[in-house]
Tab-separated table of C-alpha atoms in Angstrom:
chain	number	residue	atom	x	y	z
A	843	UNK	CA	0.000	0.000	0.000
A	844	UNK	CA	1.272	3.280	-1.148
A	845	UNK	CA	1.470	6.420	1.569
A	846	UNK	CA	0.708	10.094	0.946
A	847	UNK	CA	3.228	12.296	1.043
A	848	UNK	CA	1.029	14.440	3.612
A	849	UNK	CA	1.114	11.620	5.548
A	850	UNK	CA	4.860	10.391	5.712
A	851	UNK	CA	5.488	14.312	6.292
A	852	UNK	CA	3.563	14.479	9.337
A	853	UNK	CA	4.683	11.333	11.124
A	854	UNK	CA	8.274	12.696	10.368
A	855	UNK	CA	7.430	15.924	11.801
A	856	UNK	CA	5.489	13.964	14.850
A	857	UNK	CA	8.894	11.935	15.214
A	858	UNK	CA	11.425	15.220	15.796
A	859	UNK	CA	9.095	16.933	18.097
A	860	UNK	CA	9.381	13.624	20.405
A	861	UNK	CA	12.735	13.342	20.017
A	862	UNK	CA	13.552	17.405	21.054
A	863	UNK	CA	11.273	16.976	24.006
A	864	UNK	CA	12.728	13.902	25.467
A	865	UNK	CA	16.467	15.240	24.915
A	866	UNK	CA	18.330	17.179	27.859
A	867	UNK	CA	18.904	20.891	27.998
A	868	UNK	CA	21.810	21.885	26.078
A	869	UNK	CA	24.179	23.598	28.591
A	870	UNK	CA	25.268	27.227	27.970
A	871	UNK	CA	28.911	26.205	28.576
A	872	UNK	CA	29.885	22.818	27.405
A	873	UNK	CA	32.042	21.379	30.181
A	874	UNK	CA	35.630	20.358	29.881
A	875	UNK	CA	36.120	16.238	29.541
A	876	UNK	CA	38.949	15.520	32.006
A	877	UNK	CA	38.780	12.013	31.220
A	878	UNK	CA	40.208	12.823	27.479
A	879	UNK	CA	43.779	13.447	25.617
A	880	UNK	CA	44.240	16.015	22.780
A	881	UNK	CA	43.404	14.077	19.347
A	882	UNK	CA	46.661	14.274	17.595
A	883	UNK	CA	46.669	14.111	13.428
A	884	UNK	CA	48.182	10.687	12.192
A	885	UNK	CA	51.304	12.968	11.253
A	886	UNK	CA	51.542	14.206	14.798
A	887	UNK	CA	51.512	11.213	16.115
A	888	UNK	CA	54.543	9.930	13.544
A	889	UNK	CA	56.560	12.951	15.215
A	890	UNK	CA	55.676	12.035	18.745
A	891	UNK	CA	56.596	8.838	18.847
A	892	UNK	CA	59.869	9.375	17.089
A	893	UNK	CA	59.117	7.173	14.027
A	894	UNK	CA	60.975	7.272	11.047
A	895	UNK	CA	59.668	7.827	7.249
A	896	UNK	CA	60.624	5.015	4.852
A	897	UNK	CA	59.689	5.048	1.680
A	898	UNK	CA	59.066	1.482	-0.361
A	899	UNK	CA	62.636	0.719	-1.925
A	900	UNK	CA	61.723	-2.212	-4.067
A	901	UNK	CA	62.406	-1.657	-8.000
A	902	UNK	CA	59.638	-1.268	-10.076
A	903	UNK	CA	60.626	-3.626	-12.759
A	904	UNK	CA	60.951	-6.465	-9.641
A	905	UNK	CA	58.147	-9.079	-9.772
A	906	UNK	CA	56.405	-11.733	-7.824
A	907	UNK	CA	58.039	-9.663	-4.468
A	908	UNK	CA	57.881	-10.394	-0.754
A	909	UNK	CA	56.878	-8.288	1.898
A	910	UNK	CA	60.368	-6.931	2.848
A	911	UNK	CA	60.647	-7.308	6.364
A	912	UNK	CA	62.885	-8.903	8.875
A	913	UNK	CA	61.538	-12.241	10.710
A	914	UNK	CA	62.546	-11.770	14.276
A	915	UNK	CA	59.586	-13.832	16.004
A	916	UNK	CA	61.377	-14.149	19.289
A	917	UNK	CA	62.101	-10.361	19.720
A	918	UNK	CA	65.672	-10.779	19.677
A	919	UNK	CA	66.112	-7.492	18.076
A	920	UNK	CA	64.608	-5.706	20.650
A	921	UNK	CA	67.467	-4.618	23.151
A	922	UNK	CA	69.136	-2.916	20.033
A	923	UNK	CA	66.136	-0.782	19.220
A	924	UNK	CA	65.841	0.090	22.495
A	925	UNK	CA	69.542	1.261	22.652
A	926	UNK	CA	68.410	3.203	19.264
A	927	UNK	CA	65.389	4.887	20.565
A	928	UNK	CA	67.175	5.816	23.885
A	929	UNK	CA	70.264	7.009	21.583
A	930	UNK	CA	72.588	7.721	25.017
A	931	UNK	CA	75.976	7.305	23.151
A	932	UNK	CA	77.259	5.452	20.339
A	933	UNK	CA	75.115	2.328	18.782
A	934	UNK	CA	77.529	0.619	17.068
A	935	UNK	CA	76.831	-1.986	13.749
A	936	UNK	CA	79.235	-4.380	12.793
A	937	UNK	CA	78.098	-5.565	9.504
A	938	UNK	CA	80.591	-8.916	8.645
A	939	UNK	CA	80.411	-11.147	4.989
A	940	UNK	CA	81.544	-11.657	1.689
A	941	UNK	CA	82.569	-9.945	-1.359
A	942	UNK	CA	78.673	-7.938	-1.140
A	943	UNK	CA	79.584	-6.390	2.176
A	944	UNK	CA	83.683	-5.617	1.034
A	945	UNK	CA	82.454	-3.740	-1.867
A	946	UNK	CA	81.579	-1.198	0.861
A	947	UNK	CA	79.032	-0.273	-1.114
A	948	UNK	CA	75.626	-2.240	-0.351
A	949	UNK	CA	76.522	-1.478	3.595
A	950	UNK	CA	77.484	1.937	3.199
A	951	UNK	CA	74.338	3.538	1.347
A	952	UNK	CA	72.442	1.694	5.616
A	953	UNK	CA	75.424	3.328	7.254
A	954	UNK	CA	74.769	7.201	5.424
A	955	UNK	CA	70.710	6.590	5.826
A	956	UNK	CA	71.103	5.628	9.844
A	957	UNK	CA	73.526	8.697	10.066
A	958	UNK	CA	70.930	10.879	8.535
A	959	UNK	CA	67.689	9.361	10.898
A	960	UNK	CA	69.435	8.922	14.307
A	961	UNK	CA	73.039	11.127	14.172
A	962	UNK	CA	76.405	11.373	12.533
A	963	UNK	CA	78.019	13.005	14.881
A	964	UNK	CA	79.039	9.620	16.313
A	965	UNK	CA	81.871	9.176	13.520
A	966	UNK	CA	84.496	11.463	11.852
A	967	UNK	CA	82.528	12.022	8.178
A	968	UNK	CA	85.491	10.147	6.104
A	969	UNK	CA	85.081	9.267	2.564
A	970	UNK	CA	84.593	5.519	1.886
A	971	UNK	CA	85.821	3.776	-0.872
A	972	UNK	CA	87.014	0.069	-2.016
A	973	UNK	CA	90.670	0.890	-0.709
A	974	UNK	CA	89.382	2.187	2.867
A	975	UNK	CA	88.978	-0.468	6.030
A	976	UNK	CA	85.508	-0.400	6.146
A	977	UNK	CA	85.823	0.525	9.630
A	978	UNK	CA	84.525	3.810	11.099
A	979	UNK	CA	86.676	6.674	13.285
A	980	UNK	CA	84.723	7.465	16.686
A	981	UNK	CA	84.272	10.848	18.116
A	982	UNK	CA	82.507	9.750	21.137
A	983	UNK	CA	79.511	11.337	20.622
A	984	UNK	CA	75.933	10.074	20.145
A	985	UNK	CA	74.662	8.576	16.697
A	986	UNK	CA	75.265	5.714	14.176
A	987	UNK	CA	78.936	3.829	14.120
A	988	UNK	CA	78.748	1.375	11.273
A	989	UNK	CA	81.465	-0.722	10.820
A	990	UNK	CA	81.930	-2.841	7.282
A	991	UNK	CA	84.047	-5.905	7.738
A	992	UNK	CA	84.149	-8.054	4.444
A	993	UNK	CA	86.566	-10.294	2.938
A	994	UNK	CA	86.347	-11.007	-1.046
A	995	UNK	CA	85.165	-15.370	-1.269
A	996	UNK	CA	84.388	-15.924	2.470
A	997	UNK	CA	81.800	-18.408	3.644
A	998	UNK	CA	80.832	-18.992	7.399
A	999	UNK	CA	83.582	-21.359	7.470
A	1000	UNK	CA	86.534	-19.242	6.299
A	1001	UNK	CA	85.215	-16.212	7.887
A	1002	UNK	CA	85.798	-17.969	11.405
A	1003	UNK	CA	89.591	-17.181	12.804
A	1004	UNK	CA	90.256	-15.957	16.605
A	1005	UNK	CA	91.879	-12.942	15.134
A	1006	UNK	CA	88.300	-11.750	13.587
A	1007	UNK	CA	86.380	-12.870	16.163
A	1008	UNK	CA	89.066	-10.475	18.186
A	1009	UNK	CA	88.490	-7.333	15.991
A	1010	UNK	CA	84.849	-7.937	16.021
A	1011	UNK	CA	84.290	-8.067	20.038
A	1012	UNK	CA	86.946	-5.232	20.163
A	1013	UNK	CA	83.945	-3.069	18.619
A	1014	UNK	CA	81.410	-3.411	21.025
A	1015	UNK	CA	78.966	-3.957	18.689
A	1016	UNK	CA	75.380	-3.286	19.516
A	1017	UNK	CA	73.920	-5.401	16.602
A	1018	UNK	CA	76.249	-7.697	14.364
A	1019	UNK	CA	74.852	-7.938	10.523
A	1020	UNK	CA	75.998	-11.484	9.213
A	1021	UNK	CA	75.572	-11.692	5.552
A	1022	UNK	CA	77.353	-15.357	4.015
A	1023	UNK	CA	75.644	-17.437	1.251
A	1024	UNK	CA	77.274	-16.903	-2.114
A	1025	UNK	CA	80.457	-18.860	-1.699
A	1026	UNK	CA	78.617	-21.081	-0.129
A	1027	UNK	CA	76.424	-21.765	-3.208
A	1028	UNK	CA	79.348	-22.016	-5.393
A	1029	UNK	CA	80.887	-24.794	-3.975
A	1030	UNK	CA	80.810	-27.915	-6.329
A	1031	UNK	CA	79.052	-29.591	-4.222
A	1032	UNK	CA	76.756	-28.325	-1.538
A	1033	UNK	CA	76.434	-30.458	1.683
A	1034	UNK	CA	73.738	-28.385	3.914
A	1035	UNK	CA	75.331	-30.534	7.166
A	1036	UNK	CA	78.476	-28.942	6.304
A	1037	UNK	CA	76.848	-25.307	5.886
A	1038	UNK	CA	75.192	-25.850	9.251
A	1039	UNK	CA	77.941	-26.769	11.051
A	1040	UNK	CA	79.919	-23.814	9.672
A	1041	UNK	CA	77.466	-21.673	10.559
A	1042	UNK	CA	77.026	-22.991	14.273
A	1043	UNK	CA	81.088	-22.243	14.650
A	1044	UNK	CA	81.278	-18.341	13.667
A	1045	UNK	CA	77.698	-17.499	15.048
A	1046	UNK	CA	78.788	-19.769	18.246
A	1047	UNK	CA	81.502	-17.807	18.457
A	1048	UNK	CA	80.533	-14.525	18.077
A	1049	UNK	CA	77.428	-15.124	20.833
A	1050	UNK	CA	80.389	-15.964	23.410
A	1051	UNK	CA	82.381	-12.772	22.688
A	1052	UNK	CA	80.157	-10.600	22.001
A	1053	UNK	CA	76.925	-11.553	25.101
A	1054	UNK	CA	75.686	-8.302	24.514
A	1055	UNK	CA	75.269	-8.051	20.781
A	1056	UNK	CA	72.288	-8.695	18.931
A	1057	UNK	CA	72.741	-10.639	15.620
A	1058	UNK	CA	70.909	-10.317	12.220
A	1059	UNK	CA	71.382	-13.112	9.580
A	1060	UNK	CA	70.744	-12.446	5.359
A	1061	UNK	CA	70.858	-14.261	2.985
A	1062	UNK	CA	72.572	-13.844	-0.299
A	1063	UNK	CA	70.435	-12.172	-3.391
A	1064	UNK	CA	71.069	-15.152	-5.691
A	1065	UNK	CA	73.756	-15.098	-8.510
A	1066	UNK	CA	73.903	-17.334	-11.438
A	1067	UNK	CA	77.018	-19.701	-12.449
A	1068	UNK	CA	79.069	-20.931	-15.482
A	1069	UNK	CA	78.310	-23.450	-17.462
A	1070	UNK	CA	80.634	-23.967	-20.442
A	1071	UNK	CA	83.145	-21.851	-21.563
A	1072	UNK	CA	80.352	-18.740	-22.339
A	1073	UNK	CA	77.473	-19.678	-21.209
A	1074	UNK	CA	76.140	-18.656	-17.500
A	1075	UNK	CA	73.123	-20.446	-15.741
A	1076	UNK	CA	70.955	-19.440	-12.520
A	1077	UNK	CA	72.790	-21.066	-9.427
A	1078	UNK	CA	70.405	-23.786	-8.214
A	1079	UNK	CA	72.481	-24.529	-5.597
A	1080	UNK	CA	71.534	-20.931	-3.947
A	1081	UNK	CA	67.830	-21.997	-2.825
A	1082	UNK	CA	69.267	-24.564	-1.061
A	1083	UNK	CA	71.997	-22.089	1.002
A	1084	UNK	CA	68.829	-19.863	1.657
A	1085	UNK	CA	66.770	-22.821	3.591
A	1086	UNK	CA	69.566	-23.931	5.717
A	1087	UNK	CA	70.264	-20.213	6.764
A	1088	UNK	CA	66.378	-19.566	7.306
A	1089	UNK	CA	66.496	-23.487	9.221
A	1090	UNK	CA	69.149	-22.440	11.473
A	1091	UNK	CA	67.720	-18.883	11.933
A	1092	UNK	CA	64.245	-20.607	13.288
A	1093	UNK	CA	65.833	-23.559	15.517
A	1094	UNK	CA	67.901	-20.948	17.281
A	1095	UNK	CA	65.392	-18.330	17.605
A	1096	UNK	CA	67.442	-15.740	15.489
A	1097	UNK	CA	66.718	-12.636	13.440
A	1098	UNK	CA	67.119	-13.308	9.459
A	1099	UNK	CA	66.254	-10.890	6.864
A	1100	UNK	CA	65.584	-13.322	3.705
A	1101	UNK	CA	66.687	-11.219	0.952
A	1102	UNK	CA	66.843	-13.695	-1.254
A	1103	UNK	CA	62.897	-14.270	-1.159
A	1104	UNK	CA	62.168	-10.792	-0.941
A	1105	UNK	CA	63.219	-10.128	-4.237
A	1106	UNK	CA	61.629	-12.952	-6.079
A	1107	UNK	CA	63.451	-16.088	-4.442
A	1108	UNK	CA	64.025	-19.609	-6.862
A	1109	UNK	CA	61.646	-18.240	-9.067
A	1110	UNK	CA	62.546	-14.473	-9.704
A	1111	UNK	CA	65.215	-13.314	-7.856
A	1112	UNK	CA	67.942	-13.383	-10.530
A	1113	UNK	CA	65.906	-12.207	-13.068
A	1114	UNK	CA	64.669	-9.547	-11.120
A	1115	UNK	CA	67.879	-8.777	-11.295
A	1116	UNK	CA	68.465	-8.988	-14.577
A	1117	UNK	CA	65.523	-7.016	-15.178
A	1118	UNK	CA	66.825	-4.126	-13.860
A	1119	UNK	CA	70.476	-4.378	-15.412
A	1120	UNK	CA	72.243	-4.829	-11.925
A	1121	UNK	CA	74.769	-7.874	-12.544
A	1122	UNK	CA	77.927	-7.218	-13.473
A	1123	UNK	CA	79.258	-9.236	-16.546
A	1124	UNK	CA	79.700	-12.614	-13.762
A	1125	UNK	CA	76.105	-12.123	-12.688
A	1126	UNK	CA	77.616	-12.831	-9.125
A	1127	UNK	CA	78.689	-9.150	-8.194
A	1128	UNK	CA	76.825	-6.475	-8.778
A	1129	UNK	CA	76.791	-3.069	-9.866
A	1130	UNK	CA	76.940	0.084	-7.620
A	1131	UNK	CA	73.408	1.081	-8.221
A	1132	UNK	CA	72.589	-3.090	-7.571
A	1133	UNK	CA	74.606	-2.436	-4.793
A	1134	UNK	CA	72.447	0.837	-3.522
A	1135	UNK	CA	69.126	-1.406	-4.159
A	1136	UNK	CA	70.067	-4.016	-1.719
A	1137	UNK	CA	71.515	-1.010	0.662
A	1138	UNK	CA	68.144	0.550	0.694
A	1139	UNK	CA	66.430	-2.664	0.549
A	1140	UNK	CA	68.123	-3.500	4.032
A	1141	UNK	CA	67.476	0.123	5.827
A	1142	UNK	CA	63.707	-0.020	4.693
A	1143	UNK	CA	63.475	-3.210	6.797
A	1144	UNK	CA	65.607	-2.265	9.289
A	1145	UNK	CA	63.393	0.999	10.015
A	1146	UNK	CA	60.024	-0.775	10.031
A	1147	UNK	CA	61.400	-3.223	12.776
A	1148	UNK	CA	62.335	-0.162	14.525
A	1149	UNK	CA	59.377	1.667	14.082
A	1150	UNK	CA	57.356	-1.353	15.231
A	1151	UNK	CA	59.283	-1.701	18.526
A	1152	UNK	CA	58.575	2.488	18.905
A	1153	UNK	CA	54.888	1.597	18.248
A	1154	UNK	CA	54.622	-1.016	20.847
A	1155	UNK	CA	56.288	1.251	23.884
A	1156	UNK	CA	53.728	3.554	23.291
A	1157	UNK	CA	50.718	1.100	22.040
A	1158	UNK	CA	51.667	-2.486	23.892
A	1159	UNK	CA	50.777	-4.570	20.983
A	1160	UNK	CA	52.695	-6.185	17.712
A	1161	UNK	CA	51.956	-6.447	14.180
């Protein structure tokens, strides 16, 4: 059955006059709520809490991409971004591997990003280039001291002498960046016991010298091989490095940032790679802006671990 308008209007207007009579008397002051905070924008909130902007770093041409993130389940990070919130005096980085980290390079463009977020006042601004140390000049002041210890072909197993382990501890690192996998994958014959056991020795090691130090593990970005005198194939050996890093990172409850599957893993990695004309002729090594990718790859996730820890001191809860 169809209603007049007439009709429909007056119940409407019947309905309002209820509702104003049964409401309470406006007040000619509205009262303060002392039970309530300011409402900060989403920006002022950002600023508060001392998070850090980070923009996406992954290449457009990449496909078939991971969330780039580090897996810390166990929280192992978190006395390290505590020191890096509190920022009291120098947090030192010790970031130890192959030929990737001695190119200076990938771990440089995380050093110069941390300098710019959390302070460079921490290290005497030297310029860094394949014939320097790798190691950073302290002032003694607050900020970011990122050392860069790599050695061209080492695995977990070579990397492992008393002398590094030495020069290592005698850094006080605050977090230790462990980035092995290559070499490993070049071998002509991978045994993942073997890989295990190397990895148990250095990381072993380095827990005992260094009790204070948090420890990150990567894993290597992929890298294809010879085969013939011309011809160059993806390593299929590398897939096989990654799981045995990610295996050990789990049964011991460590930090890993999986590189490696962020960029595409068995499937995509090296031609993401390709794709974006970062190889160098070996399509082992790459070039300096390949380099800068992975270097800004790295800082992304090492800010939204931070900025997640920041979150929870003032929220309680994890993503």
């Amino acid at each position: 059955m169809r209603c007049s308008s007439r009709w429909i209007f007056g119940i409407l207007f019947w309905g309002m006059a209820v509702m104003l009579q049964a409401q309470d008397a406006l007040p000619e002051k509205v009262l303060p709520d002392r039970n309530s905070g300011p409402v900060f924008s989403e920006q002022a909130m950002v600023r508060m809490m001392g998070l850090i902007d980070c923009e996406p770093s992954m290449p457009v041409v990449f496909r078939e991409t991971r969330k780039n993130e580090i897996e810390d389940p166990e929280h192992t990070l978190d006395p390290f971004w505590n020191k890096l919130m509190r920022m009291e005096g120098p947090v030192r980085i010790v970031h130890i591997g192959d030929s990737h980290v001695r190119g200076h390079v990938l771990p440089y463009v995380v050093r110069k990003k941390l300098e710019e977020e959390f302070g460079s006042e921490a290290v005497v601004d030297e310029e860094v280039t394949y014939q320097s140390s790798g190691l950073a000049e302290e002032t003694g002041e607050r900020g970011i001291v990122y050392h860069m210890l790599g050695v061209n072909g080492a695995t977990y197993g070579t990397f492992y002498t008393p002398e590094r382990i030495h020069e290592i501890a005698a850094l006080h690192p605050d977090l230790i960046i462990v980035s092995f996998g290559t070499n490993e994958a070049h071998a002509p014959r991978y045994v993942a016991a073997q890989h295990q056991q190397h990895m148990r020795t250095l990381l072993d090691a380095l827990k005992e010298s260094c009790p204070e130090s948090a420890i990150l593990l990567t894993t290597p970005p992929g890298a294809y091989k010879r085969q013939g005198r011309r011809g160059r194939v993806i390593n299929t050996q590398t897939p096989q490095v990654v799981a045995t890093e990610q295996n050990y990172a789990r049964d011991h409850r460590m930090a890993i940032w999986d590189m490696y599957d962020i960029v595409g893993g068995k499937q995509r990695a090296c031609l993401n790679w390709v794709a974006g004309n970062y190889y160098q002729k070996d399509r082992i090594h790459f070039t300096r802006q390949g380099y800068t990718v992975q270097g800004l790859l790295l800082h992304e996730a090492l800010i939204k671990a931070y900025n997640n820890y920041v979150a929870t001191q003032f929220t309680g809860s994890r993503n």
